Short mmCIF file of C-alpha atoms and ligand atoms in Angstrom, two decimals:
data_model
loop_
_atom_site.label_atom_id
_atom_site.label_comp_id
_atom_site.label_asym_id
_atom_site.label_seq_id
_atom_site.Cartn_x
_atom_site.Cartn_y
_atom_site.Cartn_z
CA MET A 8 -25.01 41.74 -1.29
CA SER A 9 -26.96 39.63 1.61
CA ILE A 10 -27.80 36.57 -0.45
CA ALA A 11 -24.19 36.25 -1.78
CA SER A 12 -22.73 36.01 1.63
CA LYS A 13 -25.11 33.51 2.86
CA SER A 14 -24.97 29.72 1.87
CA PRO A 15 -27.63 28.48 0.19
CA ARG A 16 -27.31 25.14 2.23
CA THR A 17 -28.09 27.02 4.96
CA ALA A 18 -30.93 29.20 3.60
CA ALA A 19 -33.73 26.74 3.99
CA ARG A 20 -34.43 22.92 4.05
CA ALA A 21 -34.64 22.68 0.16
CA LYS A 22 -37.12 20.99 -1.73
CA VAL A 23 -36.11 18.74 -4.32
CA ALA A 24 -38.11 17.67 -7.47
CA TYR A 25 -36.83 16.11 -10.12
CA VAL A 26 -37.40 17.72 -13.99
CA CYS A 27 -37.14 15.92 -17.47
CA SER A 28 -34.90 17.12 -19.87
CA GLU A 29 -37.41 16.18 -22.78
CA CYS A 30 -40.32 17.76 -21.85
CA GLY A 31 -39.37 19.78 -18.45
CA GLU A 32 -42.24 18.04 -16.53
CA ASP A 33 -41.87 18.07 -12.79
CA HIS A 34 -42.07 14.99 -11.01
CA SER A 35 -41.97 14.79 -6.85
CA LYS A 36 -40.22 11.30 -7.20
CA TRP A 37 -37.29 10.21 -9.29
CA GLN A 38 -38.27 7.36 -11.87
CA GLY A 39 -36.85 5.55 -14.81
CA GLN A 40 -39.54 7.09 -17.43
CA CYS A 41 -40.97 10.74 -17.33
CA ALA A 42 -44.68 10.77 -17.07
CA GLY A 43 -44.93 13.20 -18.93
CA CYS A 44 -43.61 12.32 -22.65
CA GLY A 45 -42.22 8.73 -21.92
CA GLU A 46 -38.58 9.42 -22.37
CA TRP A 47 -36.09 7.07 -20.24
CA ASN A 48 -33.74 8.29 -17.58
CA THR A 49 -34.30 12.20 -18.58
CA LEU A 50 -35.24 13.00 -14.57
CA SER A 51 -32.57 15.07 -12.76
CA GLU A 52 -32.34 16.33 -9.79
CA PHE A 53 -33.77 19.79 -9.52
CA VAL A 54 -33.98 22.06 -6.08
CA VAL A 55 -36.75 24.17 -5.79
CA GLU A 56 -35.81 27.61 -4.21
CA PRO A 57 -37.42 27.57 -0.83
CA ALA A 58 -40.12 29.91 -0.24
CA ALA A 59 -38.17 32.06 2.64
CA ALA A 60 -35.41 32.39 -0.09
CA VAL A 61 -37.86 34.31 -2.56
CA LYS A 62 -39.18 36.69 0.23
CA ALA A 63 -35.66 37.60 1.06
CA GLY A 64 -35.48 38.98 -2.31
CA ALA A 65 -34.12 38.14 -5.67
CA PRO A 66 -32.66 41.61 -6.97
CA ALA A 67 -35.49 41.68 -9.79
CA ARG A 68 -37.88 41.81 -7.46
CA ARG A 69 -36.47 43.76 -4.69
CA SER A 70 -36.66 46.74 -6.38
CA GLY A 71 -40.09 47.33 -7.38
CA TRP A 72 -42.19 45.29 -5.09
CA ALA A 73 -40.05 46.34 -1.52
CA GLY A 74 -41.38 42.97 0.29
CA LYS A 75 -44.82 43.82 -0.34
CA VAL A 76 -47.20 41.76 -2.28
CA ASP A 77 -49.76 43.78 -4.21
CA PRO A 78 -53.10 41.76 -4.51
CA PRO A 79 -53.92 40.82 -7.79
CA LYS A 80 -55.95 42.72 -9.89
CA VAL A 81 -58.35 41.70 -12.46
CA THR A 82 -58.65 43.99 -15.38
CA ALA A 83 -61.18 44.15 -18.45
CA LEU A 84 -59.04 42.78 -21.34
CA LYS A 85 -60.71 45.98 -23.46
CA ASP A 86 -59.69 48.16 -21.05
CA VAL A 87 -56.07 47.14 -20.92
CA GLN A 88 -53.39 49.91 -22.30
CA TYR A 89 -51.27 48.79 -24.71
CA SER A 90 -48.78 49.89 -27.74
CA GLU A 91 -48.28 48.64 -30.64
CA GLU A 92 -45.27 46.71 -30.29
CA ALA A 93 -42.60 49.83 -30.94
CA ARG A 94 -39.57 47.20 -32.73
CA VAL A 95 -36.41 48.26 -33.24
CA SER A 96 -34.41 47.34 -36.11
CA THR A 97 -31.38 45.47 -34.86
CA GLY A 98 -29.75 46.56 -37.83
CA ILE A 99 -29.09 43.34 -38.88
CA GLY A 100 -31.91 42.78 -42.40
CA GLU A 101 -31.92 39.16 -42.41
CA LEU A 102 -32.15 38.93 -38.58
CA ASP A 103 -34.95 41.53 -38.57
CA ARG A 104 -36.87 39.04 -40.93
CA VAL A 105 -36.40 36.50 -38.55
CA LEU A 106 -37.66 38.30 -35.47
CA GLY A 107 -40.68 39.56 -37.33
CA GLY A 108 -40.03 42.87 -38.40
CA GLY A 109 -37.32 43.98 -35.78
CA LEU A 110 -36.63 43.57 -31.78
CA VAL A 111 -39.92 44.00 -29.76
CA PRO A 112 -38.97 45.44 -25.93
CA GLY A 113 -38.81 42.87 -23.54
CA ALA A 114 -39.00 40.15 -25.46
CA VAL A 115 -36.85 37.25 -24.93
CA VAL A 116 -35.20 35.27 -27.71
CA LEU A 117 -32.89 31.91 -27.38
CA VAL A 118 -30.71 31.31 -30.33
CA GLY A 119 -29.85 27.80 -30.52
CA GLY A 120 -26.91 25.93 -32.98
CA ASP A 121 -23.95 23.79 -33.09
CA PRO A 122 -20.84 25.41 -31.36
CA GLY A 123 -18.95 27.05 -33.93
CA ILE A 124 -21.79 27.69 -36.05
CA GLY A 125 -21.79 31.99 -35.54
CA LYS A 126 -24.34 32.49 -32.79
CA SER A 127 -21.79 34.88 -30.57
CA THR A 128 -20.45 36.75 -33.96
CA LEU A 129 -23.88 37.04 -35.11
CA LEU A 130 -25.18 38.54 -31.90
CA LEU A 131 -22.06 40.39 -31.46
CA GLN A 132 -22.33 42.01 -34.59
CA ALA A 133 -25.89 42.84 -33.91
CA VAL A 134 -25.29 44.64 -30.23
CA ALA A 135 -22.24 46.64 -32.40
CA THR A 136 -24.79 47.80 -35.26
CA MET A 137 -27.85 48.53 -32.14
CA GLY A 138 -25.55 50.03 -29.74
CA GLY A 139 -25.72 53.40 -30.90
CA ARG A 140 -29.62 53.46 -30.31
CA LEU A 141 -29.95 50.82 -28.21
CA PRO A 142 -27.30 50.77 -24.74
CA SER A 143 -26.44 46.93 -24.75
CA LEU A 144 -24.91 44.79 -22.41
CA TYR A 145 -23.48 41.50 -23.39
CA VAL A 146 -22.49 38.93 -20.90
CA THR A 147 -19.94 36.76 -21.99
CA GLY A 148 -19.79 32.99 -19.92
CA GLU A 149 -17.61 31.88 -22.36
CA GLU A 150 -14.91 33.77 -23.53
CA SER A 151 -13.26 36.36 -22.00
CA LEU A 152 -13.67 40.29 -22.46
CA GLY A 153 -10.12 40.34 -24.43
CA GLN A 154 -11.77 37.80 -26.73
CA VAL A 155 -14.91 39.32 -27.35
CA ALA A 156 -12.95 43.03 -27.95
CA GLY A 157 -10.71 41.41 -29.90
CA ARG A 158 -13.14 39.63 -32.50
CA GLY A 159 -15.27 42.99 -32.25
CA SER A 160 -12.30 45.31 -33.47
CA ARG A 161 -11.03 42.76 -35.80
CA LEU A 162 -14.58 42.64 -37.60
CA GLY A 163 -14.44 46.21 -37.86
CA LEU A 164 -17.29 46.78 -35.00
CA PRO A 165 -18.14 49.96 -33.50
CA LEU A 166 -18.15 49.33 -30.12
CA ASP A 167 -19.44 52.54 -28.58
CA GLY A 168 -22.34 51.83 -27.04
CA VAL A 169 -21.84 48.43 -25.57
CA SER A 170 -21.03 47.49 -22.69
CA ALA A 171 -19.44 43.88 -21.89
CA LEU A 172 -19.38 41.44 -18.69
CA ALA A 173 -17.64 38.12 -18.05
CA GLU A 174 -19.97 36.84 -15.54
CA THR A 175 -21.98 33.54 -15.08
CA GLY A 176 -24.14 34.07 -11.44
CA ILE A 177 -27.07 35.55 -12.48
CA GLU A 178 -27.25 37.53 -9.26
CA ARG A 179 -24.65 39.66 -10.17
CA ILE A 180 -25.40 39.96 -13.45
CA LEU A 181 -28.76 41.29 -12.67
CA GLU A 182 -27.18 43.57 -10.00
CA GLN A 183 -25.44 45.02 -13.09
CA ALA A 184 -28.25 45.04 -15.32
CA ALA A 185 -30.12 47.43 -12.57
CA ALA A 186 -27.30 49.84 -11.88
CA MET A 187 -26.68 50.16 -15.62
CA LYS A 188 -30.55 49.58 -17.40
CA PRO A 189 -29.12 48.49 -20.93
CA GLY A 190 -32.06 48.40 -23.60
CA LEU A 191 -31.03 44.69 -24.89
CA ILE A 192 -28.95 42.20 -22.76
CA VAL A 193 -26.94 38.91 -24.48
CA ALA A 194 -26.26 36.03 -22.17
CA ASP A 195 -23.99 34.05 -24.18
CA SER A 196 -24.18 31.40 -23.21
CA VAL A 197 -27.30 30.08 -21.15
CA GLN A 198 -25.93 26.93 -20.67
CA THR A 199 -23.23 28.75 -18.31
CA LEU A 200 -25.83 31.12 -16.32
CA TRP A 201 -25.86 29.51 -12.72
CA THR A 202 -27.80 30.87 -9.56
CA GLU A 203 -26.55 30.87 -5.79
CA SER A 204 -30.35 30.18 -4.56
CA LEU A 205 -29.68 26.22 -5.85
CA THR A 206 -27.08 23.60 -4.66
CA ALA A 207 -27.18 22.23 -7.92
CA ALA A 208 -23.96 22.29 -10.45
CA PRO A 209 -23.56 25.01 -13.12
CA GLY A 210 -24.24 23.55 -16.13
CA SER A 211 -27.45 21.12 -14.90
CA VAL A 212 -30.84 21.24 -16.13
CA SER A 213 -32.44 23.01 -12.69
CA GLN A 214 -29.41 25.79 -12.84
CA VAL A 215 -30.13 26.58 -16.37
CA ARG A 216 -33.72 26.55 -15.99
CA GLU A 217 -34.13 28.91 -13.04
CA SER A 218 -31.52 30.94 -14.49
CA ALA A 219 -32.84 31.54 -18.02
CA ALA A 220 -36.29 32.03 -15.25
CA ARG A 221 -34.89 34.62 -13.57
CA LEU A 222 -33.55 36.81 -17.16
CA VAL A 223 -37.30 36.50 -18.67
CA ARG A 224 -38.52 38.33 -15.67
CA TYR A 225 -36.41 40.73 -15.46
CA ALA A 226 -36.69 41.21 -19.17
CA LYS A 227 -40.98 41.33 -18.67
CA GLU A 228 -40.82 43.94 -15.55
CA THR A 229 -38.01 46.07 -16.90
CA GLY A 230 -39.08 45.98 -20.63
CA THR A 231 -35.58 44.69 -21.30
CA ALA A 232 -35.24 43.18 -24.58
CA VAL A 233 -32.66 39.85 -24.49
CA PHE A 234 -31.00 37.37 -26.87
CA LEU A 235 -30.42 33.61 -24.97
CA VAL A 236 -27.76 31.75 -26.58
CA GLY A 237 -28.41 28.41 -26.48
CA HIS A 238 -25.97 25.15 -27.52
CA VAL A 239 -27.71 22.40 -28.98
CA THR A 240 -27.38 18.50 -28.11
CA LYS A 241 -26.48 15.65 -30.77
CA GLU A 242 -30.01 15.07 -31.00
CA GLY A 243 -30.89 18.82 -32.23
CA GLY A 244 -32.79 19.95 -29.29
CA ILE A 245 -31.44 23.10 -26.91
CA ALA A 246 -28.94 21.49 -24.54
CA GLY A 247 -30.83 21.70 -21.14
CA PRO A 248 -34.42 21.74 -20.24
CA ARG A 249 -36.90 21.93 -23.13
CA VAL A 250 -39.08 24.11 -21.52
CA LEU A 251 -36.37 27.00 -21.77
CA GLU A 252 -38.30 26.76 -25.42
CA HIS A 253 -41.81 27.59 -23.67
CA MET A 254 -40.45 30.38 -21.45
CA VAL A 255 -38.45 32.35 -24.23
CA ASP A 256 -41.07 34.54 -26.84
CA ALA A 257 -39.38 33.39 -30.22
CA VAL A 258 -36.80 30.41 -30.93
CA LEU A 259 -34.36 30.84 -33.49
CA TYR A 260 -32.19 27.54 -34.56
CA PHE A 261 -29.36 28.65 -36.80
CA GLU A 262 -28.18 25.62 -39.14
CA GLY A 263 -25.74 25.26 -42.40
CA GLU A 264 -22.80 23.36 -42.77
CA SER A 265 -19.77 23.24 -41.14
CA GLY A 266 -17.90 22.85 -44.77
CA SER A 267 -20.10 25.81 -46.57
CA ARG A 268 -19.97 29.25 -45.64
CA PHE A 269 -23.68 29.90 -45.75
CA ARG A 270 -25.79 29.98 -42.88
CA VAL A 271 -29.49 30.01 -42.03
CA LEU A 272 -31.53 31.53 -39.29
CA ARG A 273 -35.36 29.98 -38.58
CA ALA A 274 -37.54 30.94 -36.79
CA PHE A 275 -38.82 28.28 -34.54
CA LYS A 276 -41.26 29.74 -32.33
CA ASN A 277 -42.26 33.69 -32.33
CA ARG A 278 -44.85 35.14 -30.62
CA PHE A 279 -44.06 38.56 -32.19
CA GLY A 280 -43.89 36.82 -35.98
CA ALA A 281 -44.38 34.46 -37.99
CA VAL A 282 -42.67 31.02 -38.10
CA ASN A 283 -40.73 29.39 -40.85
CA GLU A 284 -38.79 32.56 -41.98
CA LEU A 285 -35.66 32.43 -43.17
CA GLY A 286 -32.68 34.29 -42.81
CA VAL A 287 -29.43 33.63 -44.77
CA PHE A 288 -25.75 34.80 -44.13
CA ALA A 289 -22.52 33.72 -45.27
CA MET A 290 -19.58 33.61 -43.07
CA GLY A 291 -16.77 35.08 -44.13
CA ASP A 292 -13.47 36.52 -42.36
CA LYS A 293 -15.03 39.82 -41.79
CA GLY A 294 -18.08 37.91 -39.98
CA LEU A 295 -21.68 37.12 -40.84
CA ARG A 296 -22.85 39.06 -44.19
CA GLU A 297 -26.29 38.86 -45.13
CA VAL A 298 -27.34 37.18 -48.34
CA PRO A 299 -30.45 39.26 -48.45
CA ASN A 300 -30.93 37.17 -52.65
CA PRO A 301 -30.54 33.65 -51.46
CA SER A 302 -32.52 32.20 -54.26
CA ALA A 303 -29.76 30.09 -56.14
CA ILE A 304 -26.82 29.34 -53.21
CA PHE A 305 -27.84 26.03 -52.78
CA LEU A 306 -27.57 24.55 -55.75
CA SER A 307 -24.75 22.67 -55.47
CA GLY A 308 -23.02 24.34 -59.27
CA SER A 309 -21.92 21.02 -60.90
CA SER A 310 -21.76 21.23 -64.33
CA GLY A 311 -24.27 19.40 -66.12
CA PRO A 312 -27.35 17.23 -65.04
CA GLN A 313 -25.74 14.14 -62.62
CA PRO A 314 -27.89 11.11 -61.80
CA GLY A 315 -29.25 11.24 -58.80
CA SER A 316 -29.88 14.86 -58.11
CA CYS A 317 -33.63 16.83 -58.53
CA VAL A 318 -33.07 20.76 -58.32
CA MET A 319 -36.70 22.15 -56.01
CA VAL A 320 -37.86 25.51 -55.30
CA THR A 321 -39.11 25.40 -51.73
CA ARG A 322 -41.41 28.57 -49.87
CA GLU A 323 -40.36 28.62 -46.62
CA GLY A 324 -41.36 31.75 -44.74
CA THR A 325 -42.15 34.48 -47.79
CA ARG A 326 -38.87 33.71 -49.97
CA PRO A 327 -38.73 30.87 -52.58
CA LEU A 328 -35.25 29.33 -52.49
CA MET A 329 -33.93 26.43 -54.61
CA VAL A 330 -32.26 24.21 -53.30
CA GLU A 331 -30.79 20.93 -54.70
CA VAL A 332 -31.77 17.09 -53.34
CA GLN A 333 -30.02 14.75 -53.95
CA ALA A 334 -30.17 10.97 -53.57
CA LEU A 335 -27.53 7.89 -53.61
CA VAL A 336 -29.42 4.42 -53.87
CA ASP A 337 -26.79 1.36 -54.40
CA SER A 338 -27.73 -2.63 -53.34
CA SER A 339 -27.72 -3.22 -50.19
CA PRO A 340 -25.57 -5.64 -47.96
CA LEU A 341 -27.75 -5.29 -45.18
CA GLY A 342 -30.76 -7.65 -44.54
CA ASN A 343 -32.83 -4.48 -43.37
CA PRO A 344 -31.32 -1.78 -45.90
CA ARG A 345 -30.73 1.59 -44.66
CA ARG A 346 -32.71 5.05 -44.94
CA VAL A 347 -31.14 7.72 -44.26
CA ALA A 348 -31.93 11.23 -44.49
CA VAL A 349 -29.96 14.44 -44.46
CA GLY A 350 -32.04 17.72 -44.37
CA LEU A 351 -35.41 15.72 -44.29
CA GLU A 352 -37.54 13.92 -42.50
CA GLY A 353 -36.60 10.50 -42.04
CA ASN A 354 -40.28 8.75 -41.23
CA ARG A 355 -41.44 10.34 -44.03
CA LEU A 356 -38.67 9.31 -46.56
CA ALA A 357 -39.83 5.55 -45.74
CA MET A 358 -43.28 6.32 -46.44
CA LEU A 359 -42.66 7.83 -49.66
CA LEU A 360 -40.35 4.99 -50.84
CA ALA A 361 -43.08 2.68 -50.12
CA VAL A 362 -45.47 4.74 -52.55
CA LEU A 363 -43.05 4.58 -55.26
CA HIS A 364 -43.30 0.93 -55.03
CA ARG A 365 -46.45 0.39 -54.41
CA HIS A 366 -48.07 3.20 -56.72
CA GLY A 367 -44.93 3.57 -59.02
CA GLY A 368 -43.85 -0.11 -59.26
CA VAL A 369 -40.19 0.94 -58.23
CA ALA A 370 -38.85 -1.66 -55.52
CA THR A 371 -36.09 -0.13 -53.19
CA GLY A 372 -36.43 -2.81 -50.72
CA ASP A 373 -33.03 -4.53 -51.40
CA GLN A 374 -31.04 -1.04 -51.60
CA ASP A 375 -29.84 1.36 -49.37
CA VAL A 376 -31.57 4.57 -50.18
CA PHE A 377 -29.18 8.19 -48.80
CA VAL A 378 -31.20 11.15 -49.11
CA ASN A 379 -29.39 14.72 -49.06
CA VAL A 380 -30.82 18.34 -49.30
CA VAL A 381 -27.36 20.21 -50.61
CA GLY A 382 -25.88 23.05 -48.40
CA GLY A 383 -26.75 21.66 -45.14
CA ILE A 384 -30.29 23.40 -44.76
CA ARG A 385 -33.69 21.47 -43.67
CA VAL A 386 -36.68 21.58 -45.88
CA GLN A 387 -39.64 20.71 -43.91
CA GLU A 388 -42.58 21.33 -46.24
CA THR A 389 -44.26 18.35 -48.42
CA ALA A 390 -43.17 19.83 -51.52
CA ALA A 391 -39.97 17.92 -51.41
CA ASP A 392 -41.93 14.51 -51.72
CA LEU A 393 -41.54 14.97 -55.63
CA PRO A 394 -38.54 15.90 -56.35
CA VAL A 395 -36.83 13.34 -53.41
CA LEU A 396 -38.66 10.38 -55.10
CA LEU A 397 -37.25 11.65 -58.99
CA ALA A 398 -33.85 12.31 -57.40
CA VAL A 399 -34.24 8.48 -55.83
CA LEU A 400 -35.78 7.11 -59.20
CA SER A 401 -32.47 9.00 -61.37
CA SER A 402 -29.83 7.31 -59.22
CA LEU A 403 -31.62 3.96 -59.20
CA GLN A 404 -31.30 3.36 -62.44
CA ASP A 405 -28.23 6.00 -62.87
CA ARG A 406 -29.90 8.32 -65.45
CA PRO A 407 -29.85 12.21 -64.88
CA LEU A 408 -33.18 14.28 -64.91
CA ALA A 409 -33.23 16.06 -68.28
CA GLU A 410 -31.13 19.40 -68.23
CA ARG A 411 -32.68 22.49 -66.44
CA THR A 412 -35.25 20.62 -64.87
CA ILE A 413 -37.07 21.44 -61.44
CA ALA A 414 -39.94 19.42 -59.56
CA PHE A 415 -42.32 20.07 -56.27
CA GLY A 416 -45.46 18.51 -55.16
CA GLU A 417 -46.50 16.26 -52.53
CA VAL A 418 -46.94 12.61 -52.49
CA GLY A 419 -50.25 11.29 -51.63
CA LEU A 420 -50.62 7.55 -50.36
CA SER A 421 -52.69 6.53 -52.92
CA GLY A 422 -50.16 7.95 -55.26
CA GLU A 423 -51.97 11.36 -56.26
CA ILE A 424 -49.60 14.50 -56.53
CA ARG A 425 -51.04 17.16 -54.20
CA PRO A 426 -50.66 20.56 -55.48
CA VAL A 427 -48.39 22.90 -52.45
CA PRO A 428 -49.10 26.61 -51.89
CA ASN A 429 -47.47 29.46 -54.08
CA GLY A 430 -46.89 27.60 -56.86
CA GLU A 431 -46.95 30.20 -58.89
CA ASP A 432 -44.49 31.86 -56.78
CA ARG A 433 -41.96 29.06 -57.12
CA LEU A 434 -42.54 28.40 -60.89
CA LYS A 435 -41.71 31.89 -61.42
CA GLU A 436 -38.63 31.57 -59.32
CA ALA A 437 -37.42 28.75 -61.52
CA ALA A 438 -37.85 30.61 -64.80
CA THR A 439 -35.77 33.95 -63.42
CA HIS A 440 -33.05 31.28 -62.98
CA GLY A 441 -33.32 29.75 -66.48
CA PHE A 442 -34.79 26.76 -65.90
CA ARG A 443 -36.59 24.58 -68.80
CA ARG A 444 -39.13 22.35 -68.05
CA ALA A 445 -41.02 22.05 -64.65
CA ILE A 446 -42.77 19.07 -63.65
CA VAL A 447 -45.27 20.12 -61.15
CA PRO A 448 -48.68 19.14 -59.52
CA LYS A 449 -51.83 19.92 -61.64
CA ALA A 450 -53.20 22.59 -59.84
CA ASN A 451 -50.42 24.07 -59.67
CA ALA A 452 -49.72 24.87 -63.22
CA PRO A 453 -50.99 27.72 -65.46
CA LYS A 454 -53.61 26.85 -68.00
CA SER A 455 -51.16 28.27 -70.56
CA GLY A 456 -48.91 25.68 -69.49
CA LYS A 457 -46.16 27.66 -70.22
CA LEU A 458 -44.27 30.23 -68.56
CA GLY A 459 -41.70 32.61 -70.19
CA GLU A 460 -38.97 29.87 -71.49
CA LEU A 461 -40.57 27.64 -68.73
CA GLU A 462 -42.01 24.32 -69.99
CA ILE A 463 -44.71 23.54 -67.27
CA VAL A 464 -45.32 19.34 -67.32
CA PRO A 465 -48.62 18.89 -65.02
CA VAL A 466 -49.34 15.65 -63.33
CA ARG A 467 -51.57 13.85 -61.18
CA THR A 468 -50.11 11.13 -60.69
CA LEU A 469 -46.97 9.63 -59.18
CA ALA A 470 -47.45 7.30 -62.42
CA GLU A 471 -47.47 10.59 -64.66
CA ALA A 472 -44.77 12.23 -62.51
CA LEU A 473 -42.14 9.15 -63.43
CA GLU A 474 -43.60 9.19 -67.22
CA ALA A 475 -42.89 12.49 -67.68
CA ALA A 476 -39.05 12.22 -65.72
CA SER A 477 -38.22 9.14 -68.10
P1 TYD B 26 -18.77 32.21 -33.27
O1 TYD B 26 -19.61 33.06 -33.40
O2 TYD B 26 -17.42 31.78 -32.07
O3 TYD B 26 -19.69 30.51 -32.92
P2 TYD B 26 -20.64 30.18 -31.78
O4 TYD B 26 -20.77 31.28 -31.13
O5 TYD B 26 -22.03 29.74 -32.27
O6 TYD B 26 -20.25 28.84 -31.30
O7 TYD B 26 -18.13 31.44 -34.70
C1 TYD B 26 -16.83 30.88 -34.66
C2 TYD B 26 -16.68 30.44 -36.05
O8 TYD B 26 -16.66 30.75 -37.03
C3 TYD B 26 -15.55 29.67 -35.86
O9 TYD B 26 -15.23 28.61 -36.32
C4 TYD B 26 -14.54 30.52 -37.05
C5 TYD B 26 -15.61 31.44 -37.56
N1 TYD B 26 -15.32 32.61 -38.11
C6 TYD B 26 -15.09 33.13 -39.54
O10 TYD B 26 -14.99 32.32 -40.00
N2 TYD B 26 -15.00 34.49 -39.96
C7 TYD B 26 -15.20 35.01 -38.66
O11 TYD B 26 -14.65 36.75 -38.52
C8 TYD B 26 -15.43 34.90 -37.25
C9 TYD B 26 -15.45 36.34 -36.36
C10 TYD B 26 -15.65 33.65 -36.77
MG1 MG B 27 -20.06 31.74 -29.02
#
């Protein structure tokens, strides 16, 4: 414990840098605006570990390097030995799906989400189901061991292969890990971690970044898989430096509405699989339950058609998903009416309203426009364009769309309706769920004009689409 007893202040004169909490860019001097991303007031002090302290040996390096540094070696890429990543199933199918088919040894996965959304629950369930096959270490910096064990037993989880550690100091965590050699480490949460080699306060950008970097280095050196839990700020990014996203192999976001029991896990970055794959869970009194067939759970379930509502079929990842887009258009008392999009991109809404005015002849310039995707999920694809405009029009005219109607399609700036990928899959899904009418881009429509009971209305322009919907 030589480093533990040595005060960091006496170690050597620490060099100070300033790091941007938005983009992670380093600066040698403090300045009001980040030169990297242009954000204001995002620089905070970052104490760079003095070179002497590194040589004295961070625990992760002490074992393998033994103080001697091997010269770097160049290898012809074709001679590099590698194994097809032997993936380990987490035992939770929806989590495996988002990870791209299971957990890769040595991978570092950041799981982000609002407080209380279920991150700790999900990872405790995962380590418990994996425990038998992969010895796991659950490191908690937020809850006591009693709370974690209590939750585990209340959920009826097998906790045999799971060790737990209530600790936030990264040096001691890595020391325990080196002794125990787990195959999987969960660090809940990364914001509580701190290292003795920095004087900055725990929770500060530099502490979070350095502690995460130590864990990443450990994971790569030993082939240990690591889950990092990260809270999300109100702007939607993982608190602390965005640079965490660059350091890790995969970033998963947990989304959902606090009022709804459904949760969506989304891959935002994945070095070992597809992004935009979705995993769907339901939170109940026995923890998170998988929803392997989520197709229609995000429909509002209101009886009969309502003005301002349009159902669409999204296809993010490999499964089609029916979601409902709602709009409320109301005359605005403001000189600058509001455009609010929840679950959709705000700028795109403004653009779509301009297209609606210019090419559909429908003005909303004196109206507040609110658009929402039911169920707290996000739709990131352009296939939502047409449903958004149909919902807006329906609310403006206070007239529901015909019963059992769906729509999808991208709307271009000149009012053309463009095709979207996997049109046939989407139509089949709508037919399966008993929808009767589909307003879709012409290039996505099958020649026959019908799919089972589903009547397909192909449209080429916004004007045609508005005509079909009225
Ligand atoms: P938690 O996993 O602690 O969230 P996070 O780690 O993301 O902050 O989840 C806490 C919430 O989940 C809490 O509001 C209660 C709810 N919950 C259930 O509804 N059922 C359960 O079985 C458990 C364990 C939690
Ligand atoms: Mg938690």
